[in-house]
């Protein structure tokens, strides 16, 4: 049988042989200890650590708020994680602006998670939306370039 399980961070799978089966009092399977447990890639896009200031604007009543500043922690072709001084409710629409590897970006995003980091900061996970494939490809190329640089320096 194939066993798949997950925690808050990752998902895993392994092949197992059923050794015994009990129906009473609770249906239970006794399985052989797995030889290998595989980590399942749950992300659609590779994510890489990148530190950069991010300007963000919150959509309020069909208009954007004044500029606010956050700091990018990581980025992928699908979204980013940035640090903010304020909690942002899930499903909040944002406009993000940042510069990475000399390229200016301006994209719409949707908050998918907002988590308190410490007394003064929050970690905000966003997913890009209304993004063209050309723009997504540009971000993905930069992500791979950052990965190559990290490997060259022997850090990853």
Coordinates of N, CA and C in Angstrom, one line a residue:
X1 N 0.8 -1.2 0.0 CA 0.0 0.0 0.0 C 0.9 1.2 0.0
X2 N 0.4 2.4 -0.5 CA 1.1 3.6 -0.4 C 0.5 4.5 0.7
X3 N 1.4 4.9 1.6 CA 0.9 5.7 2.7 C 1.4 7.2 2.5
X4 N 0.4 8.1 2.7 CA 0.7 9.5 2.5 C 0.3 10.2 3.8
X5 N 1.2 11.1 4.4 CA 0.8 11.8 5.6 C 1.4 13.2 5.5
X6 N 0.9 14.1 6.3 CA 1.4 15.5 6.3 C 1.4 16.1 7.7
X7 N 2.2 17.1 7.9 CA 2.1 18.0 9.0 C 2.0 19.4 8.6
X8 N 2.1 20.4 9.4 CA 1.9 21.8 9.0 C 2.9 22.3 8.0
X9 N 4.1 21.6 7.9 CA 5.2 22.1 7.0 C 5.3 21.3 5.7
X10 N 5.2 20.0 5.8 CA 5.6 19.1 4.7 C 4.6 17.9 4.5
X11 N 4.7 17.3 3.4 CA 4.0 16.0 3.2 C 5.0 14.9 2.8
X12 N 4.6 13.7 3.2 CA 5.5 12.6 3.0 C 4.8 11.4 2.5
X13 N 5.5 10.4 1.9 CA 4.9 9.2 1.4 C 5.9 8.0 1.5
X14 N 5.3 6.8 1.6 CA 6.2 5.6 1.6 C 5.3 4.4 1.2
X15 N 6.0 3.4 0.6 CA 5.3 2.2 0.3 C 5.5 1.3 1.5
X16 N 4.4 0.5 1.8 CA 4.4 -0.3 3.0 C 3.7 -1.6 2.7
X17 N 4.0 -2.7 3.4 CA 3.4 -4.0 3.4 C 2.5 -4.1 4.6
X18 N 1.3 -4.6 4.4 CA 0.4 -4.8 5.5 C 0.7 -6.1 6.2
X19 N 1.0 -6.1 7.5 CA 1.4 -7.4 8.2 C 0.2 -8.0 8.9
X20 N -0.7 -7.2 9.5 CA -1.9 -7.7 10.1 C -3.0 -6.7 10.0
X21 N -4.2 -7.2 10.2 CA -5.4 -6.3 10.1 C -6.3 -6.7 11.2
X22 N -6.8 -5.6 12.0 CA -7.8 -5.8 13.0 C -9.0 -5.0 12.7
X23 N -10.2 -5.6 12.9 CA -11.4 -4.9 12.7 C -12.1 -4.4 14.0
X24 N -11.7 -5.0 15.1 CA -12.4 -4.7 16.4 C -11.3 -4.4 17.4
X25 N -11.4 -3.4 18.3 CA -12.5 -2.5 18.5 C -12.4 -1.3 17.5
X26 N -11.3 -1.0 16.9 CA -11.1 0.0 15.9 C -10.4 -0.6 14.7
X27 N -10.9 -0.4 13.5 CA -10.2 -0.9 12.4 C -8.7 -0.4 12.4
X28 N -7.8 -1.3 12.3 CA -6.4 -1.0 12.4 C -5.5 -1.9 11.5
X29 N -4.5 -1.3 10.9 CA -3.6 -2.0 10.0 C -2.2 -1.9 10.7
X30 N -1.5 -3.1 10.8 CA -0.2 -3.1 11.3 C 0.7 -3.2 10.0
X31 N 1.6 -2.3 9.8 CA 2.4 -2.3 8.6 C 3.9 -2.4 8.9
X32 N 4.6 -2.8 7.9 CA 6.0 -3.0 8.0 C 6.7 -1.6 8.1
X33 N 7.7 -1.5 8.8 CA 8.5 -0.2 8.9 C 9.0 0.1 7.5
X34 N 8.8 1.3 7.0 CA 9.3 1.6 5.7 C 10.8 1.7 5.5
X35 N 11.3 1.3 4.4 CA 12.7 1.4 4.1 C 13.1 2.8 3.8
X36 N 12.2 3.5 3.1 CA 12.5 4.9 2.8 C 11.2 5.8 2.8
X37 N 11.3 7.0 3.4 CA 10.2 7.9 3.4 C 10.5 9.0 2.5
X38 N 9.6 9.4 1.6 CA 9.9 10.4 0.6 C 9.2 11.7 0.9
X39 N 9.9 12.8 0.8 CA 9.2 14.1 1.0 C 8.6 14.5 -0.3
X40 N 7.3 15.0 -0.2 CA 6.6 15.4 -1.4 C 6.7 16.9 -1.6
X41 N 7.0 17.3 -2.8 CA 7.1 18.7 -3.1 C 5.7 19.2 -3.2
X42 N 5.3 20.1 -2.4 CA 3.9 20.6 -2.4 C 3.8 21.9 -3.1
X43 N 4.9 22.6 -3.3 CA 4.9 23.9 -4.0 C 4.9 23.6 -5.5
X44 N 4.2 24.5 -6.2 CA 4.2 24.4 -7.7 C 5.5 25.1 -8.2
X45 N 6.0 26.1 -7.5 CA 7.2 26.8 -7.9 C 8.3 26.8 -6.9
X46 N 9.5 26.8 -7.3 CA 10.7 26.7 -6.4 C 10.7 28.1 -5.7
X47 N 11.0 28.0 -4.4 CA 11.1 29.3 -3.6 C 12.5 29.5 -3.2
X48 N 13.0 30.7 -3.2 CA 14.3 31.0 -2.8 C 14.4 32.2 -1.9
X49 N 15.3 32.2 -0.9 CA 15.4 33.3 0.0 C 15.9 34.5 -0.8
X50 N 15.3 35.6 -0.6 CA 15.7 36.9 -1.2 C 15.3 38.0 -0.3
X51 N 16.3 38.9 0.0 CA 16.0 40.0 1.0 C 16.0 41.3 0.1
X52 N 14.9 41.9 0.2 CA 14.7 43.2 -0.5 C 13.6 44.0 0.1
X53 N 13.7 45.3 0.1 CA 12.5 46.1 0.5 C 11.4 45.9 -0.5
X54 N 10.1 45.9 0.1 CA 8.9 45.8 -0.7 C 8.0 46.9 -0.4
X55 N 7.6 47.7 -1.4 CA 6.5 48.7 -1.1 C 5.2 47.9 -1.4
X56 N 4.2 48.2 -0.5 CA 2.9 47.6 -0.7 C 1.8 48.5 -0.4
X57 N 0.7 48.3 -1.1 CA -0.5 49.2 -1.0 C -1.6 48.3 -0.8
X58 N -2.5 48.5 0.2 CA -3.6 47.7 0.5 C -4.8 48.2 -0.2
X59 N -5.6 47.4 -0.9 CA -6.8 47.7 -1.5 C -7.9 48.0 -0.5
X60 N -8.4 49.3 -0.5 CA -9.4 49.7 0.5 C -10.5 50.4 -0.3
X61 N -11.7 49.9 -0.3 CA -12.8 50.6 -1.0 C -12.5 51.0 -2.4
X62 N -12.0 50.0 -3.2 CA -11.7 50.2 -4.6 C -10.6 51.2 -4.8
X63 N -9.8 51.5 -3.8 CA -8.6 52.4 -4.0 C -7.5 51.8 -3.1
X64 N -6.3 52.2 -3.5 CA -5.1 51.7 -2.7 C -4.7 52.7 -1.6
X65 N -4.3 52.1 -0.5 CA -3.8 52.9 0.7 C -2.5 53.6 0.3
X66 N -2.1 54.5 1.2 CA -0.8 55.1 1.0 C 0.3 54.0 1.1
X67 N 1.5 54.3 0.5 CA 2.6 53.3 0.5 C 3.0 52.9 1.9
X68 N 3.2 51.6 2.0 CA 3.8 51.0 3.2 C 5.0 50.2 2.8
X69 N 5.9 50.0 3.8 CA 7.2 49.3 3.5 C 7.3 48.0 4.3
X70 N 7.7 46.9 3.6 CA 7.9 45.6 4.2 C 9.3 45.1 3.7
X71 N 9.6 43.9 4.1 CA 10.9 43.3 3.6 C 10.7 41.9 3.2
X72 N 11.0 41.6 2.0 CA 10.9 40.3 1.4 C 11.8 39.3 2.1
X73 N 11.3 38.1 2.4 CA 12.0 37.0 3.0 C 12.4 36.0 1.9
X74 N 11.3 35.7 1.1 CA 11.6 34.7 0.0 C 10.5 35.0 -1.1
X75 N 10.8 34.4 -2.3 CA 10.0 34.6 -3.5 C 10.0 33.4 -4.4
X76 N 8.9 33.2 -5.1 CA 8.8 32.1 -6.1 C 8.0 32.7 -7.2
X77 N 7.8 31.8 -8.3 CA 6.9 32.3 -9.4 C 5.5 32.4 -9.0
X78 N 5.1 31.9 -7.8 CA 3.7 32.0 -7.4 C 3.4 33.0 -6.4
X79 N 4.4 33.5 -5.6 CA 4.1 34.4 -4.6 C 5.4 34.8 -3.8
X80 N 5.2 35.4 -2.7 CA 6.3 35.8 -1.8 C 5.9 35.8 -0.4
X81 N 6.9 35.8 0.5 CA 6.8 36.0 1.9 C 7.5 37.2 2.3
X82 N 6.8 38.2 2.9 CA 7.4 39.4 3.3 C 7.1 39.7 4.8
X83 N 7.9 40.6 5.4 CA 7.7 41.0 6.8 C 7.0 42.4 6.7
X84 N 6.1 42.5 7.6 CA 5.3 43.8 7.7 C 5.2 44.2 9.2
X85 N 4.9 45.5 9.4 CA 4.7 45.9 10.8 C 3.2 45.8 11.2
X86 N 2.4 45.3 10.2 CA 0.9 45.2 10.5 C 0.5 43.8 10.1
X87 N -0.5 43.3 10.8 CA -1.2 42.1 10.3 C -2.1 42.4 9.2
X88 N -2.2 41.6 8.2 CA -3.1 41.8 7.1 C -4.0 40.6 7.0
X89 N -5.3 40.9 7.0 CA -6.3 39.7 6.9 C -6.1 38.9 5.7
X90 N -6.4 37.6 5.8 CA -6.4 36.7 4.7 C -7.4 37.2 3.6
X91 N -7.0 37.1 2.4 CA -7.8 37.5 1.2 C -7.7 39.0 0.9
X92 N -6.9 39.8 1.7 CA -6.6 41.2 1.4 C -5.9 41.3 0.1
X93 N -6.4 42.2 -0.8 CA -5.7 42.5 -2.0 C -4.6 43.5 -1.8
X94 N -3.5 43.3 -2.5 CA -2.3 44.2 -2.4 C -1.8 44.5 -3.7
X95 N -1.1 45.6 -3.8 CA -0.2 45.9 -5.0 C 1.2 46.0 -4.4
X96 N 2.1 45.2 -5.0 CA 3.4 45.1 -4.5 C 4.4 45.7 -5.5
X97 N 5.4 46.4 -5.0 CA 6.5 46.9 -5.9 C 7.8 46.6 -5.2
X98 N 8.8 46.0 -6.0 CA 10.1 45.7 -5.5 C 11.1 45.7 -6.6
X99 N 12.3 45.7 -6.3 CA 13.4 45.6 -7.2 C 14.2 44.3 -6.9
X100 N 14.5 43.5 -7.8 CA 15.3 42.3 -7.5 C 16.2 42.0 -8.7
X101 N 17.5 42.0 -8.4 CA 18.5 41.8 -9.5 C 18.4 42.8 -10.5
X102 N 18.1 44.1 -10.1 CA 18.1 45.2 -11.0 C 16.8 45.3 -11.9
X103 N 15.8 44.5 -11.6 CA 14.6 44.5 -12.3 C 13.5 45.0 -11.4
X104 N 12.7 46.0 -11.9 CA 11.6 46.5 -11.1 C 10.3 45.6 -11.4
X105 N 9.6 45.3 -10.3 CA 8.4 44.5 -10.4 C 7.2 45.3 -9.8
X106 N 6.0 45.2 -10.3 CA 4.8 45.7 -9.8 C 3.7 44.7 -10.1
X107 N 3.2 44.1 -9.0 CA 2.2 43.0 -9.2 C 1.1 43.0 -8.2
X108 N 0.0 42.6 -8.6 CA -1.1 42.4 -7.6 C -0.9 41.1 -6.9
X109 N -1.4 41.1 -5.6 CA -1.2 39.8 -4.8 C -2.4 39.7 -3.9
X110 N -2.6 38.5 -3.4 CA -3.7 38.2 -2.4 C -3.0 37.6 -1.2
X111 N -3.3 38.1 0.0 CA -2.8 37.6 1.2 C -3.4 36.2 1.5
X112 N -2.5 35.2 1.7 CA -3.0 33.8 1.9 C -2.7 33.4 3.4
X113 N -1.8 34.1 4.0 CA -1.5 33.8 5.4 C -0.8 35.1 6.1
X114 N -1.2 35.3 7.3 CA -0.6 36.4 8.1 C -0.3 35.9 9.5
X115 N 1.0 35.9 9.8 CA 1.4 35.3 11.1 C 2.3 36.2 11.9
X116 N 2.0 36.3 13.2 CA 2.8 37.1 14.0 C 4.2 36.5 14.2
X117 N 5.2 37.4 13.9 CA 6.6 36.9 14.0 C 7.2 37.2 15.4
X118 N 7.0 38.4 15.8 CA 7.4 38.9 17.2 C 6.5 40.0 17.6
X119 N 7.0 40.8 18.6 CA 6.1 41.8 19.1 C 5.8 42.9 18.1
X120 N 6.7 43.1 17.1 CA 6.5 44.3 16.2 C 6.3 43.9 14.8
X121 N 6.4 42.6 14.4 CA 6.3 42.3 13.0 C 5.5 41.0 12.7
X122 N 5.0 41.0 11.5 CA 4.2 39.9 11.0 C 4.8 39.4 9.7
X123 N 4.7 38.1 9.5 CA 5.1 37.5 8.2 C 3.8 37.3 7.3
X124 N 3.9 37.9 6.2 CA 2.7 37.9 5.3 C 3.1 37.0 4.0
X125 N 2.3 36.0 3.8 CA 2.4 35.1 2.6 C 1.4 35.6 1.6
X126 N 1.9 35.9 0.4 CA 1.0 36.3 -0.7 C 1.1 35.5 -1.9
X127 N 0.0 35.4 -2.7 CA 0.0 34.7 -3.9 C -0.2 35.8 -5.0
X128 N 0.6 35.7 -6.1 CA 0.4 36.7 -7.2 C -0.9 36.4 -7.9
X129 N -1.6 37.4 -8.4 CA -2.7 37.1 -9.2 C -2.8 38.2 -10.3
X130 N -3.5 37.9 -11.4 CA -3.5 38.7 -12.6 C -2.0 38.9 -13.1
X131 N -1.3 37.8 -13.0 CA 0.1 37.9 -13.5 C 0.2 37.2 -14.9
X132 N 0.9 37.8 -15.8 CA 1.1 37.3 -17.1 C 2.2 36.1 -17.0
X133 N 2.1 35.2 -17.9 CA 3.1 34.1 -17.9 C 4.5 34.7 -18.2
X134 N 4.6 35.8 -19.0 CA 5.9 36.4 -19.3 C 6.5 37.0 -18.0
X135 N 5.6 37.6 -17.1 CA 6.1 38.2 -15.9 C 6.5 37.0 -14.9
X136 N 5.7 36.0 -14.9 CA 6.0 34.8 -14.0 C 7.3 34.2 -14.4
X137 N 7.5 34.1 -15.7 CA 8.8 33.5 -16.3 C 10.0 34.4 -15.9
X138 N 9.8 35.7 -15.9 CA 10.9 36.6 -15.5 C 11.3 36.4 -14.0
X139 N 10.3 36.2 -13.1 CA 10.5 35.9 -11.7 C 11.2 34.6 -11.6
X140 N 10.7 33.6 -12.3 CA 11.3 32.2 -12.2 C 12.8 32.2 -12.6
X141 N 13.1 33.0 -13.7 CA 14.5 33.1 -14.2 C 15.4 33.7 -13.1
X142 N 14.8 34.7 -12.4 CA 15.6 35.4 -11.3 C 15.8 34.4 -10.1
X143 N 14.7 33.6 -9.8 CA 14.8 32.7 -8.7 C 16.0 31.7 -9.0
X144 N 16.0 31.2 -10.3 CA 17.0 30.2 -10.6 C 18.4 30.8 -10.6
X145 N 18.5 32.1 -11.0 CA 19.8 32.8 -11.0 C 20.3 33.0 -9.6
X146 N 19.4 33.3 -8.6 CA 19.7 33.4 -7.2 C 20.2 32.0 -6.7
X147 N 19.5 31.0 -7.1 CA 19.9 29.6 -6.7 C 21.3 29.3 -7.2
X148 N 21.6 29.6 -8.4 CA 22.9 29.4 -9.0 C 24.0 30.1 -8.2
X149 N 23.7 31.4 -7.9 CA 24.7 32.2 -7.1 C 24.9 31.6 -5.7
X150 N 23.9 31.1 -5.1 CA 24.0 30.5 -3.8 C 24.9 29.2 -3.9
X151 N 24.6 28.4 -4.9 CA 25.4 27.2 -5.1 C 26.9 27.5 -5.3
X152 N 27.1 28.5 -6.2 CA 28.5 28.9 -6.5 C 29.3 29.3 -5.2
X153 N 28.6 30.0 -4.3 CA 29.2 30.4 -3.1 C 29.3 29.3 -2.0
X154 N 28.7 28.1 -2.4 CA 28.8 27.0 -1.5 C 27.8 27.1 -0.3
X155 N 26.8 27.9 -0.4 CA 25.9 28.1 0.7 C 24.6 27.3 0.6
X156 N 24.4 26.6 -0.5 CA 23.1 25.9 -0.6 C 23.2 24.5 -1.1

